mmCIF file with all atom_site columns, C-alpha atoms in Angstrom:
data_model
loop_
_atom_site.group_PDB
_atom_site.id
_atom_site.type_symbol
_atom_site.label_atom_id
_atom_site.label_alt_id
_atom_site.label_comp_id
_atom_site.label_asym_id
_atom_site.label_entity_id
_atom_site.label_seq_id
_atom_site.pdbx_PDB_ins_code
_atom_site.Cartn_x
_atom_site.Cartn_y
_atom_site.Cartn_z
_atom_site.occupancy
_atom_site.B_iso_or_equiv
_atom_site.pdbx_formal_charge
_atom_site.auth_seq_id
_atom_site.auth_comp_id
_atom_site.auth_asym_id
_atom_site.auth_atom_id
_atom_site.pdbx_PDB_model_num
ATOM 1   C CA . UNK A 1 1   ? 126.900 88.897  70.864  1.00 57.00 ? 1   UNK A CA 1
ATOM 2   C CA . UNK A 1 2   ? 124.109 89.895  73.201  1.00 67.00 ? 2   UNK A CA 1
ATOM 3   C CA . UNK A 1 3   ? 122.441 87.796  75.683  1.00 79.00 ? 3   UNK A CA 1
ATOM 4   C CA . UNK A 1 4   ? 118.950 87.040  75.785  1.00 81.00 ? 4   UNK A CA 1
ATOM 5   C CA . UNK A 1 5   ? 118.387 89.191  78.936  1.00 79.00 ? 5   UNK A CA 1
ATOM 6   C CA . UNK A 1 6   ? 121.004 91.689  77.684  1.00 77.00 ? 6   UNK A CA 1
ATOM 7   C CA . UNK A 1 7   ? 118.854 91.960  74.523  1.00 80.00 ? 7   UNK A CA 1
ATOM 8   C CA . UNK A 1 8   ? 115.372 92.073  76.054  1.00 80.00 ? 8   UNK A CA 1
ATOM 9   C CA . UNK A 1 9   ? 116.729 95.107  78.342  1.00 76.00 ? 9   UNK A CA 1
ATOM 10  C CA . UNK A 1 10  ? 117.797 96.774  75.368  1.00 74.00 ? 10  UNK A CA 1
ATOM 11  C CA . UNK A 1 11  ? 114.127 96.391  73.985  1.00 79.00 ? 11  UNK A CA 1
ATOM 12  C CA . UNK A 1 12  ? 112.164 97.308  76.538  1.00 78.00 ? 12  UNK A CA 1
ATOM 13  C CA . UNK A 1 13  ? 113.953 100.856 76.746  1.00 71.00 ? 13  UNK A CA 1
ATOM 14  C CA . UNK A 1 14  ? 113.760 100.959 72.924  1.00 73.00 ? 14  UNK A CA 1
ATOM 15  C CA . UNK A 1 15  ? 109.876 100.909 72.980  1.00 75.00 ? 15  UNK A CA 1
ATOM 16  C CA . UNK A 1 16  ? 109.918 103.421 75.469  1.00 71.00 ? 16  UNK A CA 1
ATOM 17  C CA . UNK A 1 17  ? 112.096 105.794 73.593  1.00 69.00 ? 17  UNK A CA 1
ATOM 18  C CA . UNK A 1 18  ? 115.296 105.219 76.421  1.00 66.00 ? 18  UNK A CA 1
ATOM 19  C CA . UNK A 1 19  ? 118.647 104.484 74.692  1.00 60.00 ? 19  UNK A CA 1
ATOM 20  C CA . UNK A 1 20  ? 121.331 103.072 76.915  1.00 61.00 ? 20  UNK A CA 1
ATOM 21  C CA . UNK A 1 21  ? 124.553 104.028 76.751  1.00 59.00 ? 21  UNK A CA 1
ATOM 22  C CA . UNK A 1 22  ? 127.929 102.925 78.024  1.00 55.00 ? 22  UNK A CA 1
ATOM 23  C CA . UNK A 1 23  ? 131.453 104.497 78.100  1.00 52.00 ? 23  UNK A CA 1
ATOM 24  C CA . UNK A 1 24  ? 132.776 101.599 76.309  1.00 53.00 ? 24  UNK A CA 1
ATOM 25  C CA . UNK A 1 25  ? 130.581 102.335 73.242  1.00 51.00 ? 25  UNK A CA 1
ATOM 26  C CA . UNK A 1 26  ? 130.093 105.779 73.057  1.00 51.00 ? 26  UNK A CA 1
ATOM 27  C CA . UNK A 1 27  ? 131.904 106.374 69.870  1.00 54.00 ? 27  UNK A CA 1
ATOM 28  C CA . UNK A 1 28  ? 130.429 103.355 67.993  1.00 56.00 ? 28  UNK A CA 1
ATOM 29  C CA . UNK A 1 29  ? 127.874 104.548 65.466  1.00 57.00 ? 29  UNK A CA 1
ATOM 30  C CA . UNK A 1 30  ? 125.733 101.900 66.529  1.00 59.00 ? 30  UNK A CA 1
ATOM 31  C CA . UNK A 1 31  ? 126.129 102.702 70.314  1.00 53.00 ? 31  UNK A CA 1
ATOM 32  C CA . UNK A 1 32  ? 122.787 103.274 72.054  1.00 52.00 ? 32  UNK A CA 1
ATOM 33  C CA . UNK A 1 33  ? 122.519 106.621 73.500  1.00 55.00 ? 33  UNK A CA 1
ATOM 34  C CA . UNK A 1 34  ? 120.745 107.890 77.008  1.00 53.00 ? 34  UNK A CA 1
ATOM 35  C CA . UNK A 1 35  ? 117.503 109.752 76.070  1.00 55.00 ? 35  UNK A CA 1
ATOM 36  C CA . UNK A 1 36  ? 114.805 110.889 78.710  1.00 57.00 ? 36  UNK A CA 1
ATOM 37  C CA . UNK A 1 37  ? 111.498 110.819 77.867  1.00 61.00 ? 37  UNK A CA 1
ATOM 38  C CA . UNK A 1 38  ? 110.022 114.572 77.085  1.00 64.00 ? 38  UNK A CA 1
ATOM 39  C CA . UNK A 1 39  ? 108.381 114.734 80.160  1.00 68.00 ? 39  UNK A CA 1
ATOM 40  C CA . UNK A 1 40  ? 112.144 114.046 82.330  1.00 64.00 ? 40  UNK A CA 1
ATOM 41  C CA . UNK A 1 41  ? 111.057 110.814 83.502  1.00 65.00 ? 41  UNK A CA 1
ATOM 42  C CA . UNK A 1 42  ? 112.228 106.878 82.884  1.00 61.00 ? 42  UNK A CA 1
ATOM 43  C CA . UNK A 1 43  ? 109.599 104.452 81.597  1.00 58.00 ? 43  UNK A CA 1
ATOM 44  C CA . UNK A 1 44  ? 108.035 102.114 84.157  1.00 60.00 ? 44  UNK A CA 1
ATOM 45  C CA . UNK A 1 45  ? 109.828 98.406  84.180  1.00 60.00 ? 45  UNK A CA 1
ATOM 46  C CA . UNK A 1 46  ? 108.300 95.961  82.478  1.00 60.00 ? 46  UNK A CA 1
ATOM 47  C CA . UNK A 1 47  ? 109.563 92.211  83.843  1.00 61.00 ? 47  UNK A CA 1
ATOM 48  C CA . UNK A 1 48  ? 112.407 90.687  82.645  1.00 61.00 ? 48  UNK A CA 1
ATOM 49  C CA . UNK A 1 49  ? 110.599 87.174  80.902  1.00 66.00 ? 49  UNK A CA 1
ATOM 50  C CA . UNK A 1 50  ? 112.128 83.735  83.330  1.00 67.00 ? 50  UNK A CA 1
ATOM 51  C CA . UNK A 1 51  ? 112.356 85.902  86.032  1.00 65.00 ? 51  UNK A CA 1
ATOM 52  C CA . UNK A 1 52  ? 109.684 86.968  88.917  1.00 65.00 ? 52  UNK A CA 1
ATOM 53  C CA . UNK A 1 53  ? 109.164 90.241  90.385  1.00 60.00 ? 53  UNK A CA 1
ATOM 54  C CA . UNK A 1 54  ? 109.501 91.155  93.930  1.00 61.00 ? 54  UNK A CA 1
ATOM 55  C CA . UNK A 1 55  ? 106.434 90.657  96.676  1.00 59.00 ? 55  UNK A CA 1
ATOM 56  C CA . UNK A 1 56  ? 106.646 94.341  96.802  1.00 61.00 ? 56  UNK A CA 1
ATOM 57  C CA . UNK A 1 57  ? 106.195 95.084  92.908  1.00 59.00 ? 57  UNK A CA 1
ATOM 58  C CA . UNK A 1 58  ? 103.188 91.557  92.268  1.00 58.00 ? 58  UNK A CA 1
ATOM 59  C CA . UNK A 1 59  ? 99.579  92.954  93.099  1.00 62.00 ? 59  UNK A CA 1
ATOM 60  C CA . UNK A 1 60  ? 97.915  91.708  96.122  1.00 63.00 ? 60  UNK A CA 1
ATOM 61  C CA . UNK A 1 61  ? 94.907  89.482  96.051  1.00 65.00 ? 61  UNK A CA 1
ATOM 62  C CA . UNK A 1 62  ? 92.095  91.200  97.718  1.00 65.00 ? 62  UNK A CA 1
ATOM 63  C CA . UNK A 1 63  ? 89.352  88.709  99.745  1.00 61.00 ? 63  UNK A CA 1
ATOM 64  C CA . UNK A 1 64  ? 86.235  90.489  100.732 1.00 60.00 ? 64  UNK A CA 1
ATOM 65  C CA . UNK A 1 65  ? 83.763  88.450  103.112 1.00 55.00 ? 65  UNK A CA 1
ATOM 66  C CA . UNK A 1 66  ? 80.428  89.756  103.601 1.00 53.00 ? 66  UNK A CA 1
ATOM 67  C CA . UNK A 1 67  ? 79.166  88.474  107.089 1.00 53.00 ? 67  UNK A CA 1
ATOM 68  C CA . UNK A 1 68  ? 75.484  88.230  105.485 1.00 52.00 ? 68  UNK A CA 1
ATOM 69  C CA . UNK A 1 69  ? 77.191  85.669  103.471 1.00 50.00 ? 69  UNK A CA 1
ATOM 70  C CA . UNK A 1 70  ? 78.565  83.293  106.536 1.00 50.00 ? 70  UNK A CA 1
ATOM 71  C CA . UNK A 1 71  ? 80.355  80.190  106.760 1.00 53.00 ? 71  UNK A CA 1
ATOM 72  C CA . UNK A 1 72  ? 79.759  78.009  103.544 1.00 52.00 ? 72  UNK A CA 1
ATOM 73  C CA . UNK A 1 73  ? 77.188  75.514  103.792 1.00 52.00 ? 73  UNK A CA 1
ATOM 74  C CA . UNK A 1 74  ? 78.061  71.930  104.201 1.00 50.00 ? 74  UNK A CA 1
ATOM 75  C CA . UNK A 1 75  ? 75.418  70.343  102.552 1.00 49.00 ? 75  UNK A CA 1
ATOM 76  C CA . UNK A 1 76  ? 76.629  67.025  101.878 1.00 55.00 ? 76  UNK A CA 1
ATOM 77  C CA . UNK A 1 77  ? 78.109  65.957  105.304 1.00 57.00 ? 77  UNK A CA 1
ATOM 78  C CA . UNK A 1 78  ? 75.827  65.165  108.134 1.00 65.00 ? 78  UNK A CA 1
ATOM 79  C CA . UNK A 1 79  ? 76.289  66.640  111.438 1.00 76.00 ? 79  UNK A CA 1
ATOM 80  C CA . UNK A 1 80  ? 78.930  65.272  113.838 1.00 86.00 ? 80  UNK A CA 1
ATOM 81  C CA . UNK A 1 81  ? 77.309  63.548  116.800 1.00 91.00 ? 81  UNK A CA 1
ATOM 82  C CA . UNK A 1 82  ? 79.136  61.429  119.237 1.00 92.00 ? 82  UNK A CA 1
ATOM 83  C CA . UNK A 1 83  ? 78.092  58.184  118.246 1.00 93.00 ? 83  UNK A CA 1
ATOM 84  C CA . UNK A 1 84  ? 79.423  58.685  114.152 1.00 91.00 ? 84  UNK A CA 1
ATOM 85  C CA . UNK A 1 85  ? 82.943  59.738  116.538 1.00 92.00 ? 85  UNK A CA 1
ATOM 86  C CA . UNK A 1 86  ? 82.382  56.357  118.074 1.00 94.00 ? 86  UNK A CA 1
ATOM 87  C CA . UNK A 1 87  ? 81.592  54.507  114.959 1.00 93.00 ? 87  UNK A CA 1
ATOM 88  C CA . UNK A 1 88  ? 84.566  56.239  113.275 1.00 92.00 ? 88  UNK A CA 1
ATOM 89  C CA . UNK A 1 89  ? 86.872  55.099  116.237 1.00 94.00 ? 89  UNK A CA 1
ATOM 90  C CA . UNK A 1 90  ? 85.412  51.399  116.333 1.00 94.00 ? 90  UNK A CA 1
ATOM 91  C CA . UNK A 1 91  ? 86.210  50.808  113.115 1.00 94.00 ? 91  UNK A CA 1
ATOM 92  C CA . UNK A 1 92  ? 89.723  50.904  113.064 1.00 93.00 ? 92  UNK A CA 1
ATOM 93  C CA . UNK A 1 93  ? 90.643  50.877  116.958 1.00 94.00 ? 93  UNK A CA 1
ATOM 94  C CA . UNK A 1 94  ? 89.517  47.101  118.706 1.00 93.00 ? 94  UNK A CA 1
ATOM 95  C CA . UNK A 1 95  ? 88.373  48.802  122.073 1.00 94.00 ? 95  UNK A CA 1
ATOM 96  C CA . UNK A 1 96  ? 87.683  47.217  125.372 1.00 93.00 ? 96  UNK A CA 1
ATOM 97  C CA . UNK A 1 97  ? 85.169  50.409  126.019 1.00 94.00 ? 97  UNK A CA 1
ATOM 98  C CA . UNK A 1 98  ? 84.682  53.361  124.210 1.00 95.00 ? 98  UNK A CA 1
ATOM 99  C CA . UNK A 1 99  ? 82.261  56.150  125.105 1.00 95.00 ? 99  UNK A CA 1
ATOM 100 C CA . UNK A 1 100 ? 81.322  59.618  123.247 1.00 95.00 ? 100 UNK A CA 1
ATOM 101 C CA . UNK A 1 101 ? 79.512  62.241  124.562 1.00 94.00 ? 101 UNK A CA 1
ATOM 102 C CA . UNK A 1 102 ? 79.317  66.238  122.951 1.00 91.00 ? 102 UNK A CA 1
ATOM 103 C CA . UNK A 1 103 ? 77.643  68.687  122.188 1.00 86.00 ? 103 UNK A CA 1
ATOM 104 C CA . UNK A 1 104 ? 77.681  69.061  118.305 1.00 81.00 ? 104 UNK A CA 1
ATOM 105 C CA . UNK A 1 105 ? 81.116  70.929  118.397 1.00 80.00 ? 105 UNK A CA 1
ATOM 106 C CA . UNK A 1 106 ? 83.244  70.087  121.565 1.00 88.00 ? 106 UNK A CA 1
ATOM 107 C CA . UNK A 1 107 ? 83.989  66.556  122.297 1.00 92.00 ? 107 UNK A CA 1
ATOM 108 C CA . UNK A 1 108 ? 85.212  63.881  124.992 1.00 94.00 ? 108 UNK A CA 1
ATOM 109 C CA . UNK A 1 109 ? 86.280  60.614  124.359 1.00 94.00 ? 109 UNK A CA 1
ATOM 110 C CA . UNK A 1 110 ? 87.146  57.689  126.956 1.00 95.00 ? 110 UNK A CA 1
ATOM 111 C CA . UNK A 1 111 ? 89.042  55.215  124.519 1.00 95.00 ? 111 UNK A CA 1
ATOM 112 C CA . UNK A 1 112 ? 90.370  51.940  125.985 1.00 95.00 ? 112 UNK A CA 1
ATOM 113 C CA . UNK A 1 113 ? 92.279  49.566  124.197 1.00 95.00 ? 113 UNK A CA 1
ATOM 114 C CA . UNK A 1 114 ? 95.209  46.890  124.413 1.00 95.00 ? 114 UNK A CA 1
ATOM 115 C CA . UNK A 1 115 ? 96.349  48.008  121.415 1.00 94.00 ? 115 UNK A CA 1
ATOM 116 C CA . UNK A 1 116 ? 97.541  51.357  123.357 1.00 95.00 ? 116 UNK A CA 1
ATOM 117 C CA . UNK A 1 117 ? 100.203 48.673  125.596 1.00 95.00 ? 117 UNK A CA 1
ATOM 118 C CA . UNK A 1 118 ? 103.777 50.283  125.947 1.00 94.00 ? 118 UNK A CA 1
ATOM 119 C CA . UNK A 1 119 ? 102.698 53.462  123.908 1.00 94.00 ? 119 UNK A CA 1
ATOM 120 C CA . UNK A 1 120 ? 102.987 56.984  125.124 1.00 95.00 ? 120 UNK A CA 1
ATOM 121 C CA . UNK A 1 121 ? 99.996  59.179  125.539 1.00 94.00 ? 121 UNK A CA 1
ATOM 122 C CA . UNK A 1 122 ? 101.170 61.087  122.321 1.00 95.00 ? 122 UNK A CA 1
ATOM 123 C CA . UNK A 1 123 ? 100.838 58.329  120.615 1.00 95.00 ? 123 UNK A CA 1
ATOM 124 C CA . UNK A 1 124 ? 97.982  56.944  121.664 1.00 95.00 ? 124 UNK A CA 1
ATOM 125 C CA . UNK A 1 125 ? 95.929  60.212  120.743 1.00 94.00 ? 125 UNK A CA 1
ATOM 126 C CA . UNK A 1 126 ? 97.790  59.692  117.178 1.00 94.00 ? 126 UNK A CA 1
ATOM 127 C CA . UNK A 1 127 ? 96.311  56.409  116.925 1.00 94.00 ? 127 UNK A CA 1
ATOM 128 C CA . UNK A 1 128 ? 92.546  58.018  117.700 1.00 94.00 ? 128 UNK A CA 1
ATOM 129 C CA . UNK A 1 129 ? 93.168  60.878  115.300 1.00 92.00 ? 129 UNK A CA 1
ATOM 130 C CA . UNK A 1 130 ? 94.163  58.517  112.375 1.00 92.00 ? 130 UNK A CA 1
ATOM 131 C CA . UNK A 1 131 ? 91.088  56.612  113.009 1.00 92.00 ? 131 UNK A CA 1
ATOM 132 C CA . UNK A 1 132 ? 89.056  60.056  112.521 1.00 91.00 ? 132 UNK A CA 1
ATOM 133 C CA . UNK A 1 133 ? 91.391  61.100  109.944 1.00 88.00 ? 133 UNK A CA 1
ATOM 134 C CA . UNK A 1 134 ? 90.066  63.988  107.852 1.00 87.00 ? 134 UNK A CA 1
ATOM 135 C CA . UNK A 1 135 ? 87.089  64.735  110.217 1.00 85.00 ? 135 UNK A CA 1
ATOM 136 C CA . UNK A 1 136 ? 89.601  66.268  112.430 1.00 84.00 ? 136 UNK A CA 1
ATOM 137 C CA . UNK A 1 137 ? 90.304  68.451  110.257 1.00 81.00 ? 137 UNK A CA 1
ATOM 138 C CA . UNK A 1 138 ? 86.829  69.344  108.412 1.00 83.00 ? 138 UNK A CA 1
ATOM 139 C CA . UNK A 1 139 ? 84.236  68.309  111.038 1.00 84.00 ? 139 UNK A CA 1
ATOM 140 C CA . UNK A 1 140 ? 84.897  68.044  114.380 1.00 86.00 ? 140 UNK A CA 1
ATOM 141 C CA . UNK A 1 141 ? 86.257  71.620  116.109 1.00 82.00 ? 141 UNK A CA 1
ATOM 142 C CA . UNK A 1 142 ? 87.239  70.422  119.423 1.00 89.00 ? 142 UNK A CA 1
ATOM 143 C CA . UNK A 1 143 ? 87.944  66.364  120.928 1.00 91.00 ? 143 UNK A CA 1
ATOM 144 C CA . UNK A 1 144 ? 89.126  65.988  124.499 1.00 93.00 ? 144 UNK A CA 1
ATOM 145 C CA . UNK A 1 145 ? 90.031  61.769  125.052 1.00 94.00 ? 145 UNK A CA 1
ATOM 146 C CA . UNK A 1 146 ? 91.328  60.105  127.471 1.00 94.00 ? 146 UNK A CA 1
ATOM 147 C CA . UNK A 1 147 ? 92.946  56.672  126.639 1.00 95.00 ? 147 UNK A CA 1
ATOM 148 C CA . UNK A 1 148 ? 93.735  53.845  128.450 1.00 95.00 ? 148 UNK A CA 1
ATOM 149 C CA . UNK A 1 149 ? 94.788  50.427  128.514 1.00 95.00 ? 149 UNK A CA 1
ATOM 150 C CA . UNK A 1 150 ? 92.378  47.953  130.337 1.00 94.00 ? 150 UNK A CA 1
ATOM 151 C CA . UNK A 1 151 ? 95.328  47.183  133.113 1.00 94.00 ? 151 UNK A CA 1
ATOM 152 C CA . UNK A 1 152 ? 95.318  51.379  133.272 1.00 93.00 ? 152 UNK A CA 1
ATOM 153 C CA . UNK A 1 153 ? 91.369  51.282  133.611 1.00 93.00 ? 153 UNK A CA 1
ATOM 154 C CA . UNK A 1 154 ? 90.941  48.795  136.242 1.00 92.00 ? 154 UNK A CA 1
ATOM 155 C CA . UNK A 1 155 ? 93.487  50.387  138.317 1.00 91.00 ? 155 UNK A CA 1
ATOM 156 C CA . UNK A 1 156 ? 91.270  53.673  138.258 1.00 87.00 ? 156 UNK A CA 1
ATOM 157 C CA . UNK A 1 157 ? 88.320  51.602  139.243 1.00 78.00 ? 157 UNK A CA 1
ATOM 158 C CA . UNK A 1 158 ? 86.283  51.921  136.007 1.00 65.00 ? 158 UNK A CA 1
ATOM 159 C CA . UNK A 1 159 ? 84.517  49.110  134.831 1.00 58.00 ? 159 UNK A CA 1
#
């Protein structure tokens, strides 16, 4: 009784004109025998069906860019300009002030909010970056912030 794999090993070098051969079966009249090819050489492998090949053996995906070509075009989004990054931030952050300025790429952002109380700076900017969520991401390539709480910006004489 063969197994599946045992079996489909057996077939592959049957189609190829192989026969295996082990020392337990020689004698057996049904015993596959060893046979080269005429030209001295094994078939290629063929994979084994449930299993995957190697990264070495799988054929690499080629990606050619053309620079002609460029970036793809965004024709559905609008360009970022500080005051959507503003709008984006308003409506999910209740802030005391919030200002925007950029340049169409590279952004800074003074955000000040209670809501920032007794949180680290880490999380603060977490806060911000959820309220921009995928934008970050897709749109905007660079956003510098600084945020506050109001008892931080009156101490710095901002107001």
């Amino acid at each position: 009784m063969r197994t599946a794999l045992a079996q489909h090993v057996l077939d592959v070098f049957n189609e190829s004109g192989v026969r295996i051969v082990t020392p337990a079966c020689e004698g057996h009249p049904e015993a596959p025998k060893v046979v080269k090819r005429a030209d001295g050489h094994l078939p290629p492998a063929t994979p084994v069906p449930g299993t995957r090949s190697p990264p070495s053996a799988r054929p690499r995906r080629r990606v050619r860019y053309h620079r002609a070509a460029g970036p793809p075009a965004m024709h559905d989004t609008p360009p970022v300009t500080p005051e959507s990054i503003r709008a984006s931030i308003a409506a999910t952050i209740a802030c005391d002030a919030l200002e925007v300025r950029g340049d169409g790429h590279h952004f800074e952002a003074l955000v000040v909010s209670s809501r920032f109380e007794g949180l680290a700076r880490v999380r603060r900017h977490q806060l911000v970056y959820a309220a921009l969520g995928d934008r970050m991401r897709q749109e905007i390539h660079a956003l510098s912030m600084r945020t506050l709480t109001p008892g931080e910006w009156r101490a710095q004489g901002q107001q």
